[in-house]
Short mmCIF file of C-alpha atoms in Angstrom, two decimals:
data_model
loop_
_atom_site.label_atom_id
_atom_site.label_comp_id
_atom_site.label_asym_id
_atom_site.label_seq_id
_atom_site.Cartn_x
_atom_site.Cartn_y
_atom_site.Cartn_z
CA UNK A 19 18.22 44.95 -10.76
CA UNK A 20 15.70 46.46 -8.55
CA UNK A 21 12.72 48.15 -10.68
CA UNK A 22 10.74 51.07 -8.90
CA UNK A 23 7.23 52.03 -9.89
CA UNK A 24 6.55 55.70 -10.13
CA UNK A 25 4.76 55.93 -6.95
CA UNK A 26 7.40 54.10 -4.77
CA UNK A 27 10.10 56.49 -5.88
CA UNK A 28 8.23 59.50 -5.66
CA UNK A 29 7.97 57.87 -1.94
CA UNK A 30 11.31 57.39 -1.55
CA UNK A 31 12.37 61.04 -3.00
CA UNK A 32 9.67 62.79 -0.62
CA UNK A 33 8.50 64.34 -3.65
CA UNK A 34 4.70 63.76 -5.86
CA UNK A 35 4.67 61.21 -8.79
CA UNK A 36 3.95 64.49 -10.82
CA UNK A 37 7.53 65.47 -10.33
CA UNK A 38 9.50 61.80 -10.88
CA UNK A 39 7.16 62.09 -14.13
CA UNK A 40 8.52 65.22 -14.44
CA UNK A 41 12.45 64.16 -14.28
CA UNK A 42 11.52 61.08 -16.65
CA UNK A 43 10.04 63.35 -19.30
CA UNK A 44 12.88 65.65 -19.19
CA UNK A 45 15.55 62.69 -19.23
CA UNK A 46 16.76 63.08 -15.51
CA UNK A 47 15.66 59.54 -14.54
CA UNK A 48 15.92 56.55 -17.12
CA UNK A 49 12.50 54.95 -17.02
CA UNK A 50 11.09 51.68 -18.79
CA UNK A 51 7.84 49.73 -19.23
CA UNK A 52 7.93 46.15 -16.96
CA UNK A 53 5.87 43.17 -17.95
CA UNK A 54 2.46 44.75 -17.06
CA UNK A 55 2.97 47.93 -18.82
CA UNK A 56 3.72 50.26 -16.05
CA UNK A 57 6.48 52.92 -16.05
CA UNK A 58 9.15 51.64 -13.42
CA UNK A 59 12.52 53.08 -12.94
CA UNK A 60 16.11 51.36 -12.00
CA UNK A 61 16.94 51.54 -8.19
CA UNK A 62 20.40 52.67 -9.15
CA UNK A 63 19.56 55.45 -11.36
CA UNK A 64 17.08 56.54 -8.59
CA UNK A 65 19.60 56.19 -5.78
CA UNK A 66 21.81 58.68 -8.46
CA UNK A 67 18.85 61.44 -8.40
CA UNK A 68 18.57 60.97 -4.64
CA UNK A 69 21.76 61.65 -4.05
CA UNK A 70 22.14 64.80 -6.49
CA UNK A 71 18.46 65.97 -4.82
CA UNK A 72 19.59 65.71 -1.47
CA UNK A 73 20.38 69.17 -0.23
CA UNK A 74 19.29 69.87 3.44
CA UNK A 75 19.11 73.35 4.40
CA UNK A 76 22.13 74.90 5.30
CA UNK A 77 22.31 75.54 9.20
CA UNK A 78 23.69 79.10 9.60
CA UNK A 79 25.41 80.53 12.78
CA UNK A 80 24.40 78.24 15.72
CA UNK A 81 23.55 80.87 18.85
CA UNK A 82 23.34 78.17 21.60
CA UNK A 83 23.54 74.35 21.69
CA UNK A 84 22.91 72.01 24.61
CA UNK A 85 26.63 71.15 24.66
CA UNK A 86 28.55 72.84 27.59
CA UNK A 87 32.00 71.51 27.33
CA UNK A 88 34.01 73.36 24.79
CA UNK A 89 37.86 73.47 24.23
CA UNK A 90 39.58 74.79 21.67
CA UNK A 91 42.78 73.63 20.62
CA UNK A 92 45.05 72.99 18.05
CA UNK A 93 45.21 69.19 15.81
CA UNK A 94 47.93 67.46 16.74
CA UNK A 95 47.71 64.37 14.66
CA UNK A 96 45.30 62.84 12.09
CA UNK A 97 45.15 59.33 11.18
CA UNK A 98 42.33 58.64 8.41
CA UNK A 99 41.50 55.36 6.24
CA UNK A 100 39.27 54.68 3.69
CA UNK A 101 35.81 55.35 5.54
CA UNK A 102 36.96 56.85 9.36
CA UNK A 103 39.25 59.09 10.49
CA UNK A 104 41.24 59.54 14.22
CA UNK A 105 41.64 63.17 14.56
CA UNK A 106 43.74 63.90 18.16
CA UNK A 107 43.87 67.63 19.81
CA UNK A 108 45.91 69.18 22.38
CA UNK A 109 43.40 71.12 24.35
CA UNK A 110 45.59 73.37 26.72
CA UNK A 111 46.76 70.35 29.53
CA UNK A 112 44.01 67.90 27.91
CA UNK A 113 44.57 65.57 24.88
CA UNK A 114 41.11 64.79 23.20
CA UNK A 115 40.87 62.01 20.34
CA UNK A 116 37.60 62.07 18.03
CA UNK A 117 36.32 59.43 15.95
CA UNK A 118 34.40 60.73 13.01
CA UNK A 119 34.05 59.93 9.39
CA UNK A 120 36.90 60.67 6.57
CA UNK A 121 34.59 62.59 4.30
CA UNK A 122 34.01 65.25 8.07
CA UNK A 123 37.49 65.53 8.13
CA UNK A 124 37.68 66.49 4.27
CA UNK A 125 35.11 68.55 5.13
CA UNK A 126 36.48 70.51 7.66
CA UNK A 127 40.07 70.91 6.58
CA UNK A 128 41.30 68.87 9.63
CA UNK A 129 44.69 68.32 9.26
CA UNK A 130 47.96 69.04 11.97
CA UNK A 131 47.96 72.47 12.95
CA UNK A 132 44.20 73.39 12.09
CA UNK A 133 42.85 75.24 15.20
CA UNK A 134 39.71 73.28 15.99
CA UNK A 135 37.79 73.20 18.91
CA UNK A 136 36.38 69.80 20.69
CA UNK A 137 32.75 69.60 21.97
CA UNK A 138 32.13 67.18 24.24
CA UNK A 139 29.08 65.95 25.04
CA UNK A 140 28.59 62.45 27.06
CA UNK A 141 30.84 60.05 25.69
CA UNK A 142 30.50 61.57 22.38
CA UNK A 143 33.43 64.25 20.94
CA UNK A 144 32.05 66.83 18.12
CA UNK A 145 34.40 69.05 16.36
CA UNK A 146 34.03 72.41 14.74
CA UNK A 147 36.43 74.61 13.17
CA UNK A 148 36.10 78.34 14.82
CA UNK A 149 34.89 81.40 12.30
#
């Protein structure tokens, strides 16, 4: 198993040694002396922490965005697997089909009948779910 000295996963967490010591001393993160004596912790209990830590900042109301072609509409059909998802929308006359990931869909509540609306940008489709 992959062993991480102090310093590399305070790297990897974005956050000082001080506070991985921190989360060792308080029993958050496993830790272990290697073969030269140095405090190292397991990759996998690391990549558990950075997970849990992981909280960006939420992104409130959105006044503008560069995207200019907006339809709303209503889901007509969604088709999802383990990872992706095929979410299809009847936009008025238009019939839009997004690729996006399973846990988005989860996310948004996207299922047939959820009024969504489609934003297109290039060859790209983003969905949104109206307040």
């Amino acid at each position: 198993m992959t062993q991480l000295r102090i310093s590399d996963a305070a790297l990897l967490l974005g956050v000082s040694d001080d506070t991985v010591r921190r989360m060792v001393d308080a029993g958050r993160l496993p830790s272990h002396k290697d073969d030269a004596g140095r405090l190292v912790v397991e990759g996998a209990e690391l990549a558990a922490v950075a997970r849990e830590v992981a909280r960006p900042a939420p992104v409130g109301v959105v006044a503008d965005e560069s995207a200019r072609n907006r339809m709303r509409g209503i889901v007509t059909r969604v088709v999802k697997d383990t990872v992706m998802a095929q979410v299809e929308l009847q936009c008025g006359p238009f019939r839009v089909v997004s690729l996006m990931s399973r846990e988005a869909v989860d996310d948004l509540g996207l299922e047939v009948g959820t009024v969504a609306v489609a934003t297109i940008k290039s060859t790209n489709v983003i969905v949104g779910v109206p307040q």
